[in-house]
PDB file of C-alpha atoms in Angstrom:
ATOM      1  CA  UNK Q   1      62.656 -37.109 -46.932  1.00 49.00           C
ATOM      2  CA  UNK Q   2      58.585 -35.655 -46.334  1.00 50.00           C
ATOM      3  CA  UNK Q   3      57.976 -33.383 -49.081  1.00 52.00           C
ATOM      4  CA  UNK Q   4      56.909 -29.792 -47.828  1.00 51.00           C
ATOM      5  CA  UNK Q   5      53.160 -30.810 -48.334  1.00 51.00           C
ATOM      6  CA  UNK Q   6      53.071 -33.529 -45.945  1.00 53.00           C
ATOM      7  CA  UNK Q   7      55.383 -31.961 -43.283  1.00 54.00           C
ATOM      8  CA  UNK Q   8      54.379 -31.355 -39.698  1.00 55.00           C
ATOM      9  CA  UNK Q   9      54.179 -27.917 -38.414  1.00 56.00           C
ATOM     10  CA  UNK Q  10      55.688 -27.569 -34.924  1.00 56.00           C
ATOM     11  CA  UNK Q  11      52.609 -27.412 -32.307  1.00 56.00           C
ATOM     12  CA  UNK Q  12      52.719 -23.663 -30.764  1.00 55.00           C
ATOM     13  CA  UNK Q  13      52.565 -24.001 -27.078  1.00 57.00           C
ATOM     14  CA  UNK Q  14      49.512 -22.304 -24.943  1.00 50.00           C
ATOM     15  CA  UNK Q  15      51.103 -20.409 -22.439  1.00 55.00           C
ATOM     16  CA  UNK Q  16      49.226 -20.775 -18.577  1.00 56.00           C
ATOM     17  CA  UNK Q  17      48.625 -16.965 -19.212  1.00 54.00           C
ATOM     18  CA  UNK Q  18      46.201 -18.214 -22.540  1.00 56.00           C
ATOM     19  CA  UNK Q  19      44.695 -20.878 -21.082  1.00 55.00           C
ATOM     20  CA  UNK Q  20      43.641 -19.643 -18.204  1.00 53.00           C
ATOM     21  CA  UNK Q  21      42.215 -16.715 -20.130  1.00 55.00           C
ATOM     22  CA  UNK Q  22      40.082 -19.272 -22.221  1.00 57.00           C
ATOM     23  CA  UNK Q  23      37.980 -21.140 -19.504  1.00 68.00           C
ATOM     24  CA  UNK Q  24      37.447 -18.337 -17.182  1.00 65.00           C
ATOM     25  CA  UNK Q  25      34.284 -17.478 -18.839  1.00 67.00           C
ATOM     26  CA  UNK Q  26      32.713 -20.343 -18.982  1.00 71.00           C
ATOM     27  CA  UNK Q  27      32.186 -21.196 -15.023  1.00 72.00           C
ATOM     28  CA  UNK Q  28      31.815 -17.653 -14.644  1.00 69.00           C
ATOM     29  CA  UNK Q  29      28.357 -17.642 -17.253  1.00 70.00           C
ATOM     30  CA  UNK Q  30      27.550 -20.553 -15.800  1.00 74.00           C
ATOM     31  CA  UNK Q  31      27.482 -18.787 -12.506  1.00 72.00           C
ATOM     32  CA  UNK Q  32      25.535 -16.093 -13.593  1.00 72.00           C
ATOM     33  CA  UNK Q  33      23.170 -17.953 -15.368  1.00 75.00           C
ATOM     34  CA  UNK Q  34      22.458 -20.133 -12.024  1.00 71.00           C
ATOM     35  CA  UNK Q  35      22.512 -17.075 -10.179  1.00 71.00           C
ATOM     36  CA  UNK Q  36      19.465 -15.659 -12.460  1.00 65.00           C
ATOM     37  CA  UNK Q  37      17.345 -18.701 -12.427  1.00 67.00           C
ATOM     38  CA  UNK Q  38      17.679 -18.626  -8.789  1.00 72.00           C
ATOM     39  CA  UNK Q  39      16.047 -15.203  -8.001  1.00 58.00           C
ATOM     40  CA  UNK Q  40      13.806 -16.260 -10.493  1.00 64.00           C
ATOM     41  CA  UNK Q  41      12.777 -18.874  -8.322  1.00 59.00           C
ATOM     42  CA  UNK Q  42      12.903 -17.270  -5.499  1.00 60.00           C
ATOM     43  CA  UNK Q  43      10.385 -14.424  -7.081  1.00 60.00           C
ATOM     44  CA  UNK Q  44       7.923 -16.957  -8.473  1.00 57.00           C
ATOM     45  CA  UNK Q  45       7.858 -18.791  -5.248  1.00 54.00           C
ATOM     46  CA  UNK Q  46       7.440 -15.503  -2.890  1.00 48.00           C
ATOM     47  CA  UNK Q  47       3.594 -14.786  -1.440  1.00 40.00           C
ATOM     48  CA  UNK Q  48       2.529 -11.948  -3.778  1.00 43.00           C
ATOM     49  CA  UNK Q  49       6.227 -11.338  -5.745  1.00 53.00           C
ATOM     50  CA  UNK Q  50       6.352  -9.976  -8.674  1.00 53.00           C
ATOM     51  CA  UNK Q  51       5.758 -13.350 -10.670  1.00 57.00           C
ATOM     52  CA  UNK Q  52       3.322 -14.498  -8.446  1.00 55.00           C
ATOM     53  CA  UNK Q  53       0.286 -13.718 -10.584  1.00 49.00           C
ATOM     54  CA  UNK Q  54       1.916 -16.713 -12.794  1.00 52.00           C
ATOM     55  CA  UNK Q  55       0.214 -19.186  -9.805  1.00 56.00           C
ATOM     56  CA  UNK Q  56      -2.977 -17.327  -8.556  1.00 53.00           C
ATOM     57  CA  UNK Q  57      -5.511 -19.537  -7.667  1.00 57.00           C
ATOM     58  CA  UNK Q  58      -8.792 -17.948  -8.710  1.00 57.00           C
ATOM     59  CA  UNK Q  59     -11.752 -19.802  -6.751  1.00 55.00           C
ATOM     60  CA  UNK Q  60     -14.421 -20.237  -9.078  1.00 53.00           C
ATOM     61  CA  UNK Q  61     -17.014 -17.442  -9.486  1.00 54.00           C
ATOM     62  CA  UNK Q  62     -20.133 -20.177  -8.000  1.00 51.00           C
ATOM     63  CA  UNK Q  63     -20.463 -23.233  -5.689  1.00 40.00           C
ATOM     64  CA  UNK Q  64     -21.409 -25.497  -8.242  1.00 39.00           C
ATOM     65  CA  UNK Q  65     -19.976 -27.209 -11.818  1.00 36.00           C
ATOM     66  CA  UNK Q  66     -22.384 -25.287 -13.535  1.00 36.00           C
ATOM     67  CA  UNK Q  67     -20.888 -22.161 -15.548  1.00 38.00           C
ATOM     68  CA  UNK Q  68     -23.781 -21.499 -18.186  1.00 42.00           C
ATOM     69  CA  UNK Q  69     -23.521 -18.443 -19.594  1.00 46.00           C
ATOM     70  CA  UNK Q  70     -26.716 -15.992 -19.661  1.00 50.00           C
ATOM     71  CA  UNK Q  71     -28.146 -12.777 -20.488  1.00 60.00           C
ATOM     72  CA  UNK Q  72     -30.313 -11.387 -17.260  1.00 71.00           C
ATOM     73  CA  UNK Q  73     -33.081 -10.170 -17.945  1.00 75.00           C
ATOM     74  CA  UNK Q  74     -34.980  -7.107 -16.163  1.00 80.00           C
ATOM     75  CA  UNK Q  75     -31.541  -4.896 -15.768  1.00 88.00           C
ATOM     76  CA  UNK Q  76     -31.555  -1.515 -18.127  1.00 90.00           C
ATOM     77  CA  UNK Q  77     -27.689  -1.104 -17.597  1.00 96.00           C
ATOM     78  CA  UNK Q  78     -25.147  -3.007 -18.947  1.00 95.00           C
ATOM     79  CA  UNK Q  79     -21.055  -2.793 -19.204  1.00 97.00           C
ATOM     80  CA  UNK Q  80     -17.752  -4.444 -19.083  1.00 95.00           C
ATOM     81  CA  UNK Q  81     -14.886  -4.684 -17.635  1.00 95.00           C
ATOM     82  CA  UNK Q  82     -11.306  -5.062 -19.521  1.00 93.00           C
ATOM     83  CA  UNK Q  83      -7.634  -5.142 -18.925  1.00 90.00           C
ATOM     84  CA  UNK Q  84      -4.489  -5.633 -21.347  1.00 88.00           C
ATOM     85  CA  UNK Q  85      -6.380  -9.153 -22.436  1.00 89.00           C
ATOM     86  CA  UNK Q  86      -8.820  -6.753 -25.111  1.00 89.00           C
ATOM     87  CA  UNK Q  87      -6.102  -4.536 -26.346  1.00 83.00           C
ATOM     88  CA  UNK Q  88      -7.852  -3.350 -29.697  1.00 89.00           C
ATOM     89  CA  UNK Q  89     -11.315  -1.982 -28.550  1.00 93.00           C
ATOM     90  CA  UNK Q  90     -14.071  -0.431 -31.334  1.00 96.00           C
ATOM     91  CA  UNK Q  91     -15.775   1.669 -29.080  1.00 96.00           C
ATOM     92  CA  UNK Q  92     -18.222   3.002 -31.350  1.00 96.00           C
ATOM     93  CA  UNK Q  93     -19.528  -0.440 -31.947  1.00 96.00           C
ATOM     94  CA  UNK Q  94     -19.450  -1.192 -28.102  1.00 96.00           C
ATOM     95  CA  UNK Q  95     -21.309   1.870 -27.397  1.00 95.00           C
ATOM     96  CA  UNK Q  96     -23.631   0.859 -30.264  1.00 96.00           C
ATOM     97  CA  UNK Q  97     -24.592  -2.602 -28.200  1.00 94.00           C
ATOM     98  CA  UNK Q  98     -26.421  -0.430 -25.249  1.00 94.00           C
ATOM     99  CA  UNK Q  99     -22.911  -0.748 -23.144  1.00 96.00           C
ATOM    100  CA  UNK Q 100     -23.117   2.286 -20.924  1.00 97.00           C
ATOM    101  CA  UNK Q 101     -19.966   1.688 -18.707  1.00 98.00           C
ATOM    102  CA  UNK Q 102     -17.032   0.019 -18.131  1.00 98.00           C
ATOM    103  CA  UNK Q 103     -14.097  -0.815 -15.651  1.00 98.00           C
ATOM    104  CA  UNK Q 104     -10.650  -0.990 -16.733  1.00 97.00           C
ATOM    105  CA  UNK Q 105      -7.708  -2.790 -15.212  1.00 97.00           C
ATOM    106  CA  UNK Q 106      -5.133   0.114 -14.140  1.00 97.00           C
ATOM    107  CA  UNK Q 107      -3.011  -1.749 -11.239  1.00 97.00           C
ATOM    108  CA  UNK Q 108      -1.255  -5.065  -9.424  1.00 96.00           C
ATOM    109  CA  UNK Q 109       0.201  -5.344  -6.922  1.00 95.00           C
ATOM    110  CA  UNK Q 110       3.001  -2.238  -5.654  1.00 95.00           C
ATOM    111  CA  UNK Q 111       4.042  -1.793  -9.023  1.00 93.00           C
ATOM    112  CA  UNK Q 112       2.503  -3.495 -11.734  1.00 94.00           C
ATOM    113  CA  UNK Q 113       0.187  -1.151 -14.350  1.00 95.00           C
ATOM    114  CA  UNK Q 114      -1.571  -2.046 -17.024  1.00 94.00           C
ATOM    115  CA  UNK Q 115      -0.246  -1.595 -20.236  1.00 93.00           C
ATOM    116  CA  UNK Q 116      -3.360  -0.402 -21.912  1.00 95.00           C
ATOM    117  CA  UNK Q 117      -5.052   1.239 -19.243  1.00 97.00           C
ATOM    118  CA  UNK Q 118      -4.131   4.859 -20.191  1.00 96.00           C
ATOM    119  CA  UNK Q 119      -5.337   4.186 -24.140  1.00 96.00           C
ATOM    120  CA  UNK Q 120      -8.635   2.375 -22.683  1.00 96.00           C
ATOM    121  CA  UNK Q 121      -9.493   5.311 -20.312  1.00 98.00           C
ATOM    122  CA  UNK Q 122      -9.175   7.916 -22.625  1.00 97.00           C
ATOM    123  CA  UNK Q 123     -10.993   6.152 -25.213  1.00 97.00           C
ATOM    124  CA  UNK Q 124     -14.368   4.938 -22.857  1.00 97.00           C
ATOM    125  CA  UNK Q 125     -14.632   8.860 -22.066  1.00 97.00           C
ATOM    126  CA  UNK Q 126     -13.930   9.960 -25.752  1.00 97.00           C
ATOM    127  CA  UNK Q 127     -16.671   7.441 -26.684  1.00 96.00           C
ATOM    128  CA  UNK Q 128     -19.319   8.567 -23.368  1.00 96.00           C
ATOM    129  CA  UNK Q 129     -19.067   5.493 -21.578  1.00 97.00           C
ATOM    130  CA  UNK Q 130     -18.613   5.982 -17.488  1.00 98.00           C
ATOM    131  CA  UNK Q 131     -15.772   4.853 -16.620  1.00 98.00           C
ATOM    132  CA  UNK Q 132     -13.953   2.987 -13.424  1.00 98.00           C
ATOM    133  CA  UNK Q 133     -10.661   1.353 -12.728  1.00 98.00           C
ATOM    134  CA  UNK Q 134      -9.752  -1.566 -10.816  1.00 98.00           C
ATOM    135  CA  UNK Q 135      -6.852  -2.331  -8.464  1.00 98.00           C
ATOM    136  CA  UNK Q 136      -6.188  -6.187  -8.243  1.00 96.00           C
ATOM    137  CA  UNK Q 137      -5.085  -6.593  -4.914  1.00 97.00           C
ATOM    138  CA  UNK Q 138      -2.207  -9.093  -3.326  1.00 96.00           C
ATOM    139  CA  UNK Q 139      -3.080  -9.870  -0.048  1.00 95.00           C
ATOM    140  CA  UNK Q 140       0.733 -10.923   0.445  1.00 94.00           C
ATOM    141  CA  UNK Q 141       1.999  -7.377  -0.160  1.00 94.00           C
ATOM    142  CA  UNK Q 142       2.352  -4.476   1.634  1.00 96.00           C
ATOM    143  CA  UNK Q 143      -1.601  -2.611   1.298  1.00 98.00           C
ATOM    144  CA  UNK Q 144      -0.295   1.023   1.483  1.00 98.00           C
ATOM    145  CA  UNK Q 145       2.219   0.571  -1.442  1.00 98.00           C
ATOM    146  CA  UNK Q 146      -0.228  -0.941  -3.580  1.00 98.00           C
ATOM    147  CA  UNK Q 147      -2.886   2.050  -2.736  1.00 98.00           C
ATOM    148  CA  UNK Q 148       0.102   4.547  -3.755  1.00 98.00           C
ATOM    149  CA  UNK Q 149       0.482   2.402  -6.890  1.00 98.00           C
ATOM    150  CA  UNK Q 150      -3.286   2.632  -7.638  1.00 98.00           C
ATOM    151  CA  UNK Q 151      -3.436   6.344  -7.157  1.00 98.00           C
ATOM    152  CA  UNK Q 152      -0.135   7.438  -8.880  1.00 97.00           C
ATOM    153  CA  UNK Q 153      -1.646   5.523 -11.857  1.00 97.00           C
ATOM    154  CA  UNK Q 154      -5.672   6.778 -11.720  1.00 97.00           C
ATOM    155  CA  UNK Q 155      -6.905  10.382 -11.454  1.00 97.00           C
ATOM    156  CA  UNK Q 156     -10.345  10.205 -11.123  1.00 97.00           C
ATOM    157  CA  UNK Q 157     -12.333  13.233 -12.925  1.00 97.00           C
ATOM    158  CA  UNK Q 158     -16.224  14.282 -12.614  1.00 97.00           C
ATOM    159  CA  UNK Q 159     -18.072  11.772 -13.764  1.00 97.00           C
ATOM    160  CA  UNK Q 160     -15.950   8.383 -13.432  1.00 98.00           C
ATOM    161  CA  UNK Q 161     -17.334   5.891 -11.321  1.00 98.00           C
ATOM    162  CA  UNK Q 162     -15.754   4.968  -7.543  1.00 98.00           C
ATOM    163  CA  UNK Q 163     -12.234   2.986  -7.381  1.00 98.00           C
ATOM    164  CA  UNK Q 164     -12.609  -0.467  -7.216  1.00 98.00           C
ATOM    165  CA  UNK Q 165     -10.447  -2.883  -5.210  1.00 98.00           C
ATOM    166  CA  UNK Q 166     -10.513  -6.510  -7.275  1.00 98.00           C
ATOM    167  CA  UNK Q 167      -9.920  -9.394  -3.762  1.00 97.00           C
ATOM    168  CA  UNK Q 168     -10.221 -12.992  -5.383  1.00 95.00           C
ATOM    169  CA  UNK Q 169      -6.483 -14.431  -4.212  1.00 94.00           C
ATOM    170  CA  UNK Q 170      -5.495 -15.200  -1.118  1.00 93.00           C
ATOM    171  CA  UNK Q 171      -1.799 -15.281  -1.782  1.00 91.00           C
ATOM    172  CA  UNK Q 172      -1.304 -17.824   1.293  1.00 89.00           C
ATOM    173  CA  UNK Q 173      -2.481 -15.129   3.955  1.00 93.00           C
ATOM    174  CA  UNK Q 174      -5.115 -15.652   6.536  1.00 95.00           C
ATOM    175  CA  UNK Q 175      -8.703 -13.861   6.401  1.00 97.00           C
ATOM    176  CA  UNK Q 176      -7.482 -11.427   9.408  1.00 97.00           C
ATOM    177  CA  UNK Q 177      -4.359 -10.414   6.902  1.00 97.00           C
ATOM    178  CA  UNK Q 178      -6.305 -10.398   3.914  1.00 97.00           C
ATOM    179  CA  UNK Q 179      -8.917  -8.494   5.526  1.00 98.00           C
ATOM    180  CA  UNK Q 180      -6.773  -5.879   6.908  1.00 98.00           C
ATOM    181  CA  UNK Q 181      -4.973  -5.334   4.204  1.00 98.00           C
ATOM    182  CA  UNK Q 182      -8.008  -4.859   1.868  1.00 98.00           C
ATOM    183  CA  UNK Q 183      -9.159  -2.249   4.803  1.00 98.00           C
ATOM    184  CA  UNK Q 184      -6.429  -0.184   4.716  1.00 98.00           C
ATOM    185  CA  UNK Q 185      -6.696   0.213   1.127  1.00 98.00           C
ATOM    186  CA  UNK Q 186      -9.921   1.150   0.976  1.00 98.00           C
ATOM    187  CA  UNK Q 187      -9.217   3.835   3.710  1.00 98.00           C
ATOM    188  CA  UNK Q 188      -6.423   5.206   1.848  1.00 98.00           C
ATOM    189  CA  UNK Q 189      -8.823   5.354  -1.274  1.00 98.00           C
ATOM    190  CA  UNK Q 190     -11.443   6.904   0.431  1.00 98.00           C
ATOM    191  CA  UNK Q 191      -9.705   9.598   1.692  1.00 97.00           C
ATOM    192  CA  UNK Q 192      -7.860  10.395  -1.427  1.00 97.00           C
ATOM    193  CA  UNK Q 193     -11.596  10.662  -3.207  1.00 96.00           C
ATOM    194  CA  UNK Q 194     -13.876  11.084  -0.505  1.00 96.00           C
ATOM    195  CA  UNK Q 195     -15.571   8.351  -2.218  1.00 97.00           C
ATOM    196  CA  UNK Q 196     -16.323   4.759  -0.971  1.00 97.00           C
ATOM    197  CA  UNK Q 197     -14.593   2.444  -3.117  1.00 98.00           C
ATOM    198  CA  UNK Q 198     -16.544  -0.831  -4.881  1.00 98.00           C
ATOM    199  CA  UNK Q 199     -15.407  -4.101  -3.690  1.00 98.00           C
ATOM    200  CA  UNK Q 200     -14.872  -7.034  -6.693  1.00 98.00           C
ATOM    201  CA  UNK Q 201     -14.810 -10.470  -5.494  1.00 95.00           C
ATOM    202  CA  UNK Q 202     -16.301 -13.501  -6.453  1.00 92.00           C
ATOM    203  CA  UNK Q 203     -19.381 -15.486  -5.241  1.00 87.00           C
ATOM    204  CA  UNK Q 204     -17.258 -18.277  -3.046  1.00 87.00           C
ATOM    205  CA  UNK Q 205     -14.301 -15.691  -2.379  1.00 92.00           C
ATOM    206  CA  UNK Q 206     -16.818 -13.468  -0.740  1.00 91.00           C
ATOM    207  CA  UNK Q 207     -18.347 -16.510   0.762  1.00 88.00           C
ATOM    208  CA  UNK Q 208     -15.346 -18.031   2.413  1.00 92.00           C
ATOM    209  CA  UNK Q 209     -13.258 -14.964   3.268  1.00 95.00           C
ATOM    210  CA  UNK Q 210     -15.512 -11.413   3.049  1.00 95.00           C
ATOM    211  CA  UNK Q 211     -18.774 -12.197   4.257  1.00 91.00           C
ATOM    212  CA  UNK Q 212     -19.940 -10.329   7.376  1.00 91.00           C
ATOM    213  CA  UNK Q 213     -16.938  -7.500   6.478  1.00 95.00           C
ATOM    214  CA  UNK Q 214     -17.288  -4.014   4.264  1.00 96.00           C
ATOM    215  CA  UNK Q 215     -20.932  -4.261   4.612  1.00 92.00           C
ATOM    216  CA  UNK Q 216     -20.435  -0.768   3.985  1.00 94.00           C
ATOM    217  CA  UNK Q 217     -18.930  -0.800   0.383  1.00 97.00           C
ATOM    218  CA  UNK Q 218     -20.811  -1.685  -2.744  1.00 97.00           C
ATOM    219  CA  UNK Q 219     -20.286  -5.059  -3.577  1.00 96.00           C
ATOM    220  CA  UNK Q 220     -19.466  -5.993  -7.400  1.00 96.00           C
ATOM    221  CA  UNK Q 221     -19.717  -9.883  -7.564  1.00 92.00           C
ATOM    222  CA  UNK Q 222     -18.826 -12.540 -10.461  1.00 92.00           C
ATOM    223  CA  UNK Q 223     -21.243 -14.974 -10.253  1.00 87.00           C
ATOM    224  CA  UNK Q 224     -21.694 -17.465 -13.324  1.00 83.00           C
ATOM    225  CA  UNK Q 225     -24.988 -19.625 -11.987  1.00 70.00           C
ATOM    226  CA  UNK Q 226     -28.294 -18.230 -12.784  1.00 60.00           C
ATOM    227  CA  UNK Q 227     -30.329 -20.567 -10.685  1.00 60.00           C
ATOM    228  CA  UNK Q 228     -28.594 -18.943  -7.856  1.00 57.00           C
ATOM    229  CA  UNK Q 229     -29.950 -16.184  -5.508  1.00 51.00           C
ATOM    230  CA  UNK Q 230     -27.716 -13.149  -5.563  1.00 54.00           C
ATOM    231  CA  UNK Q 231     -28.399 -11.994  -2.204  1.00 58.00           C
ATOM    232  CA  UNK Q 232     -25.053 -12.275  -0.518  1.00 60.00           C
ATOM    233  CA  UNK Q 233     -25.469 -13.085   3.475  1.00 58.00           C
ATOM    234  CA  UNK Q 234     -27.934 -10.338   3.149  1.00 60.00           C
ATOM    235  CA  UNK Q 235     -26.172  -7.725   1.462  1.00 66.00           C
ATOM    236  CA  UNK Q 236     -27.175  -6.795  -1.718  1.00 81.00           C
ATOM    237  CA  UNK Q 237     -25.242  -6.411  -4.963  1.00 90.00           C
ATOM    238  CA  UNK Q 238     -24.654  -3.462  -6.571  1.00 95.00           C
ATOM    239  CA  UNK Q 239     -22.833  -5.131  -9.803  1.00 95.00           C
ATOM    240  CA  UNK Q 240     -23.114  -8.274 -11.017  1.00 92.00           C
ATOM    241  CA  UNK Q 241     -20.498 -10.149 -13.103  1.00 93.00           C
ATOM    242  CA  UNK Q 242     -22.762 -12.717 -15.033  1.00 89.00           C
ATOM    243  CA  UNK Q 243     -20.008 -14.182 -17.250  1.00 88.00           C
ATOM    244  CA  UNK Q 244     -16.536 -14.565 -18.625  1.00 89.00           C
ATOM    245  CA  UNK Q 245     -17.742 -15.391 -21.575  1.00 88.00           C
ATOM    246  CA  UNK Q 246     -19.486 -12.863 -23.225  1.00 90.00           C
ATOM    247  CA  UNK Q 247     -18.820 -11.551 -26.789  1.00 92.00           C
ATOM    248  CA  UNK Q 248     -19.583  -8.218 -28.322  1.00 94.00           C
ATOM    249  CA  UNK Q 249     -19.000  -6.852 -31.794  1.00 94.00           C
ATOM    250  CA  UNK Q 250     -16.070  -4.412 -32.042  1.00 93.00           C
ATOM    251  CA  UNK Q 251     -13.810  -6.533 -29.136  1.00 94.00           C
ATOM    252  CA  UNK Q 252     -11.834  -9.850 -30.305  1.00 92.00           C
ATOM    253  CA  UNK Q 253     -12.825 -12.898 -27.917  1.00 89.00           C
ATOM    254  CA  UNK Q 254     -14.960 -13.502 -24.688  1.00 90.00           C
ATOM    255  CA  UNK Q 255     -14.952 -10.792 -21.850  1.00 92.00           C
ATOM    256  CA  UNK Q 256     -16.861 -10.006 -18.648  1.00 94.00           C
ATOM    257  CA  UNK Q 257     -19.930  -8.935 -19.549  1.00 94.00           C
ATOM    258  CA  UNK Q 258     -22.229  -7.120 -16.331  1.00 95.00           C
ATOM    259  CA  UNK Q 259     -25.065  -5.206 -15.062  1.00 94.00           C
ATOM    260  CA  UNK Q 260     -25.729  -3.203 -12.416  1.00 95.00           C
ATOM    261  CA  UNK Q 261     -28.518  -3.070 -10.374  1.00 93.00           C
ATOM    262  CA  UNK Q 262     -30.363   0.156 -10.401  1.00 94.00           C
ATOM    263  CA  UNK Q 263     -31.249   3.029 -13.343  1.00 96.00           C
ATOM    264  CA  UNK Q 264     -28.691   5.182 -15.272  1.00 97.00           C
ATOM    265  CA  UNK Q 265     -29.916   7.977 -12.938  1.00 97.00           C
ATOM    266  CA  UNK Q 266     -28.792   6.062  -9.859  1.00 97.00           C
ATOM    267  CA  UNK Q 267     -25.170   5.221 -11.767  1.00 98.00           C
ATOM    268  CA  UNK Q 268     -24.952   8.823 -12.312  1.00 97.00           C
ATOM    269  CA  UNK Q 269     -25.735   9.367  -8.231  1.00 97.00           C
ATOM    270  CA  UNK Q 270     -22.309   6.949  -7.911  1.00 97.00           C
ATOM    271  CA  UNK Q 271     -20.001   8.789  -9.716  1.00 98.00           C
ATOM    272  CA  UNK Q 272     -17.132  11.060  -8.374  1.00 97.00           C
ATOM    273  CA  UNK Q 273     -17.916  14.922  -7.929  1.00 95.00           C
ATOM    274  CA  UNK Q 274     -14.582  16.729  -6.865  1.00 92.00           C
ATOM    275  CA  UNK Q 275     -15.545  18.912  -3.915  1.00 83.00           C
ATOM    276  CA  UNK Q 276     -13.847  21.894  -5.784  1.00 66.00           C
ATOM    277  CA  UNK Q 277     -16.788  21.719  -8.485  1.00 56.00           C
TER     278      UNK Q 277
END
């Protein structure tokens, strides 16, 4: 006879009813999960979706290898730009390096906004630098939803420079798209501030896709090669992005680094004056 410690308890049966209730779960997650991963997909692979900023395709800021950084000489005005990339900013110190503007990043897109645009803007005016913001514009969505975005997000007060409209992707659109698209938001802008907004691009952006259009707009242009002229197709530059790669005391890591072409007194002439003043 088994003694007690060696005796085999009878098995309790699973009824259907507890089985069934196990291993329902476990397709269903799986389901979800596929489900999620697919509008991910879907989202990353859509022209100018939410996640399409993960596969921009910049085109570089000149026509040749060359990307040597430089100082320019001859230009008594000098700024940045910045987005979420500088989040800690030492104005003082900036302001202490003859910077006497800047741009900051404020939109993407219909409803992206920078993170740090609201703590940057406040601080560049605490610290008397003129200030702009920048719209980085997807060619791929709708142009009157990313205007709204841009101008829910910026209010523009005496003294801040013009809106600026950043065009450097093509999101898979053709120049007649991109170009009407960028149009329309400038329009809507323009009418909002009664103030012709700046147009970013970049030297072969402009080149393959802008030139001959918005003669009419000051041009801001990234351009990296110094042996280069920086007439564009006979329009001339009103800023000029000379590198990503600039360093200042008081911001962690490289940034853009510009100048613009004229005297404070002509920056001043730029800058938005509300029609009530």
């Amino acid at each position: 006879m088994p003694s007690p410690s060696t005796r085999k308890r009878p098995q309790k049966k699973v009824s259907r009813k507890q089985e069934a209730t196990s291993t329902w779960w476990k397709p269903l997650s799986l389901g979800i999960l596929g489900f999620f991963v697919l509008c991910l997909a879907i989202e990353y692979f859509k022209e100018g979706g939410r996640l399409a900023f993960l596969r921009h395709t910049v085109e570089e800021a000149t026509q040749t290898n060359t990307l040597t950084a430089f100082n320019p000489a001859g230009y008594e005005v000098t700024g940045l730009d910045i987005s979420h990339h500088q989040r800690q900013i030492d104005w003082k110190k900036v302001k202490a390096q003859n910077i006497k503007f800047t741009f900051i990043k404020a939109t993407e897109g219909i409803t992206h906004q920078d993170r740090y645009f609201a703590r940057h803007w406040r601080q560049a005016k605490k610290h008397d630098l003129l200030r702009g913001a920048y719209h980085f514009f997807l060619p791929a969505r709708n142009a009157e939803e990313q205007a709204r975005n841009f101008l829910n997000k910026v209010k523009l007060e005496a003294g801040d420079l013009p809106p600026v409209l950043d065009v450097e992707v093509t999101n898979h659109q053709s120049d007649e798209e991109i170009r009407a698209g960028v149009q329309l938001w400038l329009d809507m802008v323009e009418e909002e501030y009664d103030l012709k907004p700046i147009i970013y691009t970049n030297y072969a952006f402009y080149e393959k896709h802008l030139a001959g259009h918005f003669d009419d707009y000051p041009l801001w242009i990234a351009h990296y090669n110094p042996k280069k002229s920086h007439l564009l197709a006979n329009q001339k530059w009103v800023f000029w992005q000379h590198t990503e790669r600039g360093r200042l005391e008081g911001v962690k890591g490289n940034l853009d680094l510009n100048v613009f072409n004229g005297t404070m007194e002509d920056l001043y002439n730029m800058c938005y004056e509300p029609n009530n003043l």
